[in-house]
Amino acid sequence: MTVVPVALVAGGSRGLGLEIARQLHRRGHHVALCARDEAALQRAASEFKERVSIHVMDVTDREGVQRVVNEISNGYGPIEVAIHALDIMAKGPINVAWSLLPSMRERRRGHIGVVASVGGVVSPPHLLPYSTAKFAALGFTDGLAAELVGTGVTATRIAVRPRDGRARAVRCPAPQRQRLSGRLPLAGRGRNPPARGPQRRDRRSGSCLRQPRSRDSTSWGRTTYPPGWTIPA
């Protein structure tokens, strides 16, 4: 019997989330479309003749996300791919990832993708709430990817470029951020404050990385979480 891989798409009822669902479906996945609007989910699902299911889910409700993840896993099989393509940028990616990581790490297989925009790469003035949310999503995804090294599970940030609306997985070093900021309206006019404290220069990107204040070298790269927020085993 052929095993059909399962993909969860949070925000799969419209826009870029729906387009991602189309691409996954073409590649043979069962797509589990998740959003808060059931009517929108039904309209989106009407495009697919098979290998599709709809699930009403609010990504800000951590227990609700876990219930939907369990429902999909029990009904269609383990979730191999999870995409977060919603504007809820802080709680959403965390709740989706935290609900999936235990099973993915147990299987040593899985992919998590978080869709944001260039607002998570450079922060122009007058858009601080927007950019703060996008930075939160991309920062979480970058840190998660680093902590998942060697587990068989990957995390990828997907940034949408503002001019053509195309999406791609990106890593944006400091020089590229500076060039990009000069192209955005009202951005790049100020100056970055001088860095303080010991620094070392990254030869690959030309950026300065702060050294840890503590002399204990083991403190470099250590992650401290609030209670209840340790990465799921």
Tab-separated table of C-alpha atoms in Angstrom, residues 59-174:
chain	number	residue	atom	x	y	z
A	59	VAL	CA	-3.301	29.031	15.899
A	60	THR	CA	-3.390	31.263	18.995
A	61	ASP	CA	-5.136	28.443	20.901
A	62	ARG	CA	-2.347	26.049	21.810
A	63	GLU	CA	-4.665	23.296	23.056
A	64	GLY	CA	-6.854	23.688	19.980
A	65	VAL	CA	-3.842	23.349	17.690
A	66	GLN	CA	-2.839	20.158	19.489
A	67	ARG	CA	-6.344	18.730	19.078
A	68	VAL	CA	-6.282	19.402	15.325
A	69	VAL	CA	-2.791	17.923	14.970
A	70	ASN	CA	-3.972	14.770	16.772
A	71	GLU	CA	-7.092	14.639	14.590
A	72	ILE	CA	-5.061	14.832	11.388
A	73	SER	CA	-2.456	12.328	12.568
A	74	ASN	CA	-5.062	9.798	13.690
A	75	GLY	CA	-7.160	10.188	10.547
A	76	TYR	CA	-4.576	10.467	7.771
A	77	GLY	CA	-1.188	9.534	9.161
A	78	PRO	CA	1.804	11.329	10.645
A	79	ILE	CA	2.326	14.913	9.524
A	80	GLU	CA	5.490	15.174	7.448
A	81	VAL	CA	5.259	18.863	6.499
A	82	ALA	CA	3.776	21.791	8.427
A	83	ILE	CA	3.526	25.286	6.955
A	84	HIS	CA	2.478	28.372	8.909
A	85	ALA	CA	1.222	30.974	6.424
A	86	LEU	CA	-0.768	33.347	8.621
A	87	ASP	CA	-0.263	36.911	9.822
A	88	ILE	CA	-0.274	35.702	13.442
A	89	MET	CA	3.492	35.779	13.705
A	90	ALA	CA	4.416	35.224	17.340
A	91	LYS	CA	2.166	32.614	18.929
A	92	GLY	CA	1.154	30.896	15.704
A	93	PRO	CA	4.471	29.383	14.576
A	94	ILE	CA	5.348	28.426	18.150
A	95	ASN	CA	2.054	26.653	18.823
A	96	VAL	CA	2.161	24.769	15.524
A	97	ALA	CA	5.795	23.721	15.958
A	98	TRP	CA	5.400	22.733	19.604
A	99	SER	CA	2.403	20.530	18.763
A	100	LEU	CA	4.310	18.674	16.043
A	101	LEU	CA	7.870	18.415	17.306
A	102	PRO	CA	7.488	15.481	19.730
A	103	SER	CA	6.188	13.137	17.018
A	104	MET	CA	8.554	14.469	14.356
A	105	ARG	CA	11.578	14.057	16.595
A	106	GLU	CA	10.472	10.569	17.558
A	107	ARG	CA	10.304	9.622	13.874
A	108	ARG	CA	13.470	11.645	13.173
A	109	ARG	CA	11.742	13.145	10.174
A	110	GLY	CA	9.703	16.248	9.401
A	111	HIS	CA	9.742	19.740	7.937
A	112	ILE	CA	8.388	22.974	9.418
A	113	GLY	CA	8.081	26.133	7.335
A	114	VAL	CA	7.136	29.635	8.488
A	115	VAL	CA	6.036	32.222	5.919
A	116	ALA	CA	6.739	35.880	6.703
A	117	SER	CA	7.954	38.784	4.584
A	118	VAL	CA	10.850	41.165	4.093
A	119	GLY	CA	9.418	42.970	7.133
A	120	GLY	CA	11.154	40.309	9.177
A	121	VAL	CA	14.511	41.075	7.562
A	122	VAL	CA	14.610	44.884	7.744
A	123	SER	CA	12.426	47.125	9.890
A	124	PRO	CA	11.371	50.400	8.210
A	125	PRO	CA	9.875	53.260	10.229
A	126	HIS	CA	6.107	53.590	10.706
A	127	LEU	CA	5.669	49.810	10.451
A	128	LEU	CA	7.055	48.752	13.826
A	129	PRO	CA	4.169	46.486	14.966
A	130	TYR	CA	4.220	44.726	11.598
A	131	SER	CA	7.998	44.290	11.527
A	132	THR	CA	8.148	43.227	15.174
A	133	ALA	CA	5.734	40.375	14.442
A	134	LYS	CA	7.664	39.298	11.348
A	135	PHE	CA	11.019	39.431	13.157
A	136	ALA	CA	9.526	37.274	15.917
A	137	ALA	CA	8.484	34.602	13.429
A	138	LEU	CA	11.771	34.518	11.521
A	139	GLY	CA	13.878	34.717	14.675
A	140	PHE	CA	11.992	31.801	16.190
A	141	THR	CA	12.402	29.754	13.006
A	142	ASP	CA	16.140	30.449	12.755
A	143	GLY	CA	16.690	29.459	16.372
A	144	LEU	CA	14.547	26.372	15.994
A	145	ALA	CA	16.495	25.292	12.908
A	146	ALA	CA	19.755	25.562	14.836
A	147	GLU	CA	18.471	23.546	17.769
A	148	LEU	CA	17.081	20.813	15.506
A	149	VAL	CA	20.403	20.090	13.810
A	150	GLY	CA	21.054	16.351	13.895
A	151	THR	CA	17.468	15.391	14.771
A	152	GLY	CA	16.264	14.724	11.222
A	153	VAL	CA	13.727	17.548	11.526
A	154	THR	CA	14.222	20.849	9.711
A	155	ALA	CA	12.784	24.357	10.054
A	156	THR	CA	12.817	26.872	7.205
A	157	ARG	CA	11.854	30.534	7.111
A	158	ILE	CA	10.152	31.702	3.928
A	159	ALA	CA	10.276	35.426	3.171
A	160	VAL	CA	8.106	37.115	0.557
A	161	ARG	CA	9.710	39.898	-1.485
A	162	PRO	CA	7.601	43.084	-1.612
A	163	ARG	CA	7.775	43.897	-5.328
A	164	ASP	CA	6.793	40.683	-7.045
A	165	GLY	CA	5.220	38.783	-4.157
A	166	ARG	CA	7.364	35.724	-4.791
A	167	ALA	CA	8.299	33.552	-1.861
A	168	ARG	CA	11.614	31.908	-1.244
A	169	ALA	CA	13.607	30.548	1.650
A	170	VAL	CA	16.214	33.165	2.503
A	171	ARG	CA	19.102	33.859	4.799
A	172	CYS	CA	19.962	37.515	4.810
A	173	PRO	CA	23.458	38.536	6.035
A	174	ALA	CA	24.131	42.042	7.328
